[in-house]
Each structure stands twice: as C-alpha cells, then as structure tokens.
Short mmCIF file of C-alpha atoms in Angstrom, two decimals:
data_model
loop_
_atom_site.label_atom_id
_atom_site.label_comp_id
_atom_site.label_asym_id
_atom_site.label_seq_id
_atom_site.Cartn_x
_atom_site.Cartn_y
_atom_site.Cartn_z
CA UNK A 30 10.88 -105.14 -17.87
CA UNK A 31 9.18 -108.36 -18.72
CA UNK A 32 6.59 -110.14 -16.65
CA UNK A 33 7.12 -113.82 -16.11
CA UNK A 34 4.62 -116.45 -14.93
CA UNK A 35 2.85 -116.73 -11.62
CA UNK A 36 4.89 -117.58 -8.56
CA UNK A 37 3.11 -117.82 -5.26
CA UNK A 38 -0.04 -116.17 -6.55
CA UNK A 39 1.53 -113.00 -7.96
CA UNK A 40 3.29 -111.97 -11.12
CA UNK A 41 7.05 -111.70 -10.92
CA UNK A 42 8.94 -109.10 -12.80
CA UNK A 43 12.36 -109.67 -14.32
CA UNK A 44 14.49 -106.83 -15.57
CA UNK A 45 15.94 -107.24 -19.04
CA UNK A 46 17.83 -104.84 -21.25
CA UNK A 47 19.07 -102.96 -18.19
CA UNK A 48 22.11 -100.83 -18.95
CA UNK A 49 24.74 -99.98 -16.36
CA UNK A 50 24.65 -96.43 -15.02
CA UNK A 51 27.88 -95.36 -16.75
CA UNK A 52 26.55 -96.41 -20.15
CA UNK A 53 23.29 -94.57 -19.46
CA UNK A 54 25.17 -91.35 -18.63
CA UNK A 55 27.12 -91.69 -21.88
CA UNK A 56 23.84 -92.07 -23.79
CA UNK A 57 22.54 -88.84 -22.19
CA UNK A 58 25.66 -86.97 -23.29
CA UNK A 59 25.27 -88.33 -26.81
CA UNK A 60 21.66 -87.11 -26.89
CA UNK A 61 22.76 -83.62 -25.88
CA UNK A 62 25.48 -83.61 -28.54
CA UNK A 63 23.14 -84.94 -31.22
CA UNK A 64 22.83 -82.88 -34.34
CA UNK A 65 20.43 -79.98 -34.29
CA UNK A 66 19.36 -81.06 -37.79
CA UNK A 67 17.33 -83.97 -36.39
CA UNK A 68 15.37 -81.57 -34.19
CA UNK A 69 14.84 -79.11 -37.02
CA UNK A 70 13.27 -81.78 -39.24
CA UNK A 71 10.39 -82.21 -36.80
CA UNK A 72 9.61 -78.52 -36.44
CA UNK A 73 6.15 -77.34 -37.45
CA UNK A 74 5.67 -75.06 -40.45
CA UNK A 75 4.19 -72.27 -38.34
CA UNK A 76 7.23 -72.16 -35.99
CA UNK A 77 8.40 -68.75 -37.15
CA UNK A 78 10.75 -67.11 -36.11
CA UNK A 79 12.88 -70.19 -35.46
CA UNK A 80 16.12 -69.62 -33.56
CA UNK A 81 19.37 -70.57 -35.25
CA UNK A 82 21.80 -72.89 -33.43
CA UNK A 83 23.71 -70.08 -31.73
CA UNK A 84 20.59 -68.28 -30.50
CA UNK A 85 19.08 -71.60 -29.38
CA UNK A 86 22.09 -72.29 -27.16
CA UNK A 87 21.96 -68.78 -25.72
CA UNK A 88 18.25 -69.17 -24.98
CA UNK A 89 18.82 -72.51 -23.25
CA UNK A 90 21.61 -71.03 -21.09
CA UNK A 91 19.32 -68.15 -20.12
CA UNK A 92 16.50 -70.57 -19.28
CA UNK A 93 18.82 -72.67 -17.13
CA UNK A 94 20.01 -69.63 -15.18
CA UNK A 95 16.45 -68.39 -14.58
CA UNK A 96 15.29 -71.89 -13.61
CA UNK A 97 17.99 -72.11 -10.93
CA UNK A 98 16.50 -68.95 -9.40
CA UNK A 99 12.96 -70.36 -9.79
CA UNK A 100 11.75 -67.33 -11.76
CA UNK A 101 10.35 -68.97 -14.89
CA UNK A 102 6.82 -69.79 -15.95
CA UNK A 103 6.64 -73.10 -17.77
CA UNK A 104 3.76 -74.71 -19.58
CA UNK A 105 0.87 -73.28 -21.57
CA UNK A 106 -1.41 -72.52 -18.60
CA UNK A 107 1.23 -70.69 -16.57
CA UNK A 108 2.56 -68.72 -19.53
CA UNK A 109 -0.90 -67.62 -20.71
CA UNK A 110 -1.86 -66.61 -17.18
CA UNK A 111 1.34 -64.59 -16.76
CA UNK A 112 0.87 -62.83 -20.12
CA UNK A 113 -2.73 -61.95 -19.25
CA UNK A 114 -1.50 -60.50 -15.93
CA UNK A 115 0.85 -58.23 -17.95
CA UNK A 116 4.07 -59.88 -16.77
CA UNK A 117 6.93 -58.97 -19.09
CA UNK A 118 9.74 -61.18 -20.26
CA UNK A 119 10.90 -63.40 -23.10
CA UNK A 120 8.68 -66.20 -24.40
CA UNK A 121 10.42 -69.31 -25.72
CA UNK A 122 8.26 -71.85 -27.54
CA UNK A 123 9.08 -75.36 -28.72
CA UNK A 124 8.64 -75.86 -32.45
CA UNK A 125 8.07 -79.61 -32.41
CA UNK A 126 4.84 -79.66 -30.41
CA UNK A 127 2.20 -81.96 -31.80
CA UNK A 128 -0.53 -80.83 -32.32
CA UNK A 129 0.85 -77.32 -32.73
CA UNK A 130 -2.64 -75.91 -32.07
CA UNK A 131 -1.93 -76.30 -28.35
CA UNK A 132 0.43 -73.30 -28.43
CA UNK A 133 -0.64 -71.51 -31.61
CA UNK A 134 -2.46 -68.75 -29.66
CA UNK A 135 0.58 -67.77 -27.56
CA UNK A 136 2.43 -65.75 -30.27
CA UNK A 137 -0.71 -63.64 -30.75
CA UNK A 138 -0.89 -62.94 -27.01
CA UNK A 139 2.83 -62.09 -27.00
CA UNK A 140 2.48 -59.67 -29.90
CA UNK A 141 -0.50 -57.96 -28.25
CA UNK A 142 1.47 -57.60 -25.00
CA UNK A 143 4.73 -56.56 -26.66
CA UNK A 144 6.61 -59.65 -25.44
CA UNK A 145 9.37 -60.96 -27.73
CA UNK A 146 8.99 -64.65 -28.60
CA UNK A 147 11.00 -67.22 -30.49
CA UNK A 148 10.71 -70.91 -31.34
CA UNK A 149 13.41 -73.43 -30.52
CA UNK A 150 13.55 -76.79 -32.30
CA UNK A 151 13.13 -79.21 -29.38
CA UNK A 152 10.63 -79.45 -26.52
CA UNK A 153 12.85 -82.08 -24.88
CA UNK A 154 15.88 -79.78 -24.77
CA UNK A 155 13.70 -76.89 -23.62
CA UNK A 156 12.46 -79.00 -20.72
CA UNK A 157 15.97 -80.17 -19.87
CA UNK A 158 17.29 -76.60 -19.84
CA UNK A 159 14.49 -75.62 -17.45
CA UNK A 160 15.79 -78.31 -15.06
CA UNK A 161 12.86 -80.70 -15.46
CA UNK A 162 12.75 -84.17 -16.90
CA UNK A 163 9.51 -83.48 -18.78
CA UNK A 164 9.43 -81.91 -22.24
CA UNK A 165 8.17 -78.34 -22.05
CA UNK A 166 6.11 -76.60 -24.73
CA UNK A 167 6.67 -72.98 -23.70
CA UNK A 168 8.51 -70.88 -21.14
CA UNK A 169 8.26 -67.24 -20.07
CA UNK A 170 11.54 -65.84 -18.75
CA UNK A 171 11.90 -62.62 -16.78
CA UNK A 172 14.20 -60.02 -18.34
CA UNK A 173 15.74 -59.18 -14.95
CA UNK A 174 16.64 -61.20 -11.89
CA UNK A 175 17.13 -59.60 -8.49
CA UNK A 176 20.78 -58.64 -8.04
CA UNK A 177 22.05 -60.33 -11.22
CA UNK A 178 23.35 -57.80 -13.75
CA UNK A 179 25.01 -60.50 -15.88
CA UNK A 180 21.63 -62.18 -16.48
CA UNK A 181 20.03 -58.85 -17.41
CA UNK A 182 22.79 -58.19 -19.96
CA UNK A 183 22.42 -61.62 -21.53
CA UNK A 184 18.63 -61.27 -21.58
CA UNK A 185 18.96 -57.92 -23.38
CA UNK A 186 21.24 -59.52 -25.99
CA UNK A 187 18.76 -62.37 -26.53
CA UNK A 188 15.86 -59.90 -26.88
CA UNK A 189 17.84 -57.97 -29.50
CA UNK A 190 18.60 -61.20 -31.40
CA UNK A 191 14.94 -62.26 -31.22
CA UNK A 192 13.78 -58.89 -32.58
CA UNK A 193 16.31 -59.18 -35.43
CA UNK A 194 15.00 -62.67 -36.27
CA UNK A 195 11.31 -61.74 -36.00
CA UNK A 196 9.31 -60.82 -39.08
CA UNK A 197 8.11 -57.23 -39.29
CA UNK A 198 4.56 -56.54 -40.42
#
C-alpha cells in the first residue's frame, strides 16, 4: 500500500501490487512445494539431530493432527513450562531460529526429562503445520490422544525414528 497526498485533511491510501486471490493461493502452494534445500541452508550449526525430508513430513503430519485436537504446546514459554511440569511427549524444534540462543536450552531440558527431540528445517512450516499463521520455534506433542490409536501408532514410529537419528553419548 502506498500513501498518497492529503485529501480533506487526512491521508488517503491506495492499494498497489495487489494480487487476485487465485494467484495468491497458487503462490501459497508453490511455497509449500518449494525445495527443502532452501530451508536447510538457513539451519543453525547446533540444530542436531536434524530430521531428513521423510521424517520432517511425518513430524508435520503428526503436529497437524495434534493441533486439530488442540493438544499441543507451542512456543518457548509453553514448552519449557510443560517440560518442567513433567509432561511427556515429542519436542519438535525449528532449526532456522535466529538467534538460536532463544531455544538452545530446550534440548538440555528434554534430555534431562527423557523427552525425544528433533530439529526441522523451517519455523514457517512448523507454524503452518500447527495451524497458525505465525512461525513457531518449538512444539511439544503428546504421544497419545484420547481415543485415537492411529495417532499413537504414528507417534511411536516418529519417536523410534527420532531415537535412531539422535546422537548417543
């Protein structure tokens, strides 16, 4: 939007560069289909273990399903509070957070609590999969949802994949 001169004592606003809704929807689809390589270039050095493309997609699907049931904790404050209250689950962190110091203490808390954690390349895609428009730095997923055995099975598979990808000390 550009602001033009005064008319009747107030600024008038003219809209420029406005794209029709159909074109905007196509742009959103293109963003989702964009190469994972672009996201991986912006990942911090300390984002380890980083999920591969297949595990990333599985994590995002799991996040979406839990978000529909409103059972996730999103954001640094909520996740840290849940971990300190001994809530169990799967912690998914975004690897392209800047500065990374904002979330650098969460893996330590997860290891102390025995919670599996993994980094995904994009905070934007993590936020979108949690059904919000805002980028999200970290999410804590429950391993079980009430009355949903399919979710529990998928969560168990993701936990196994995360443990396989995690470094052993």
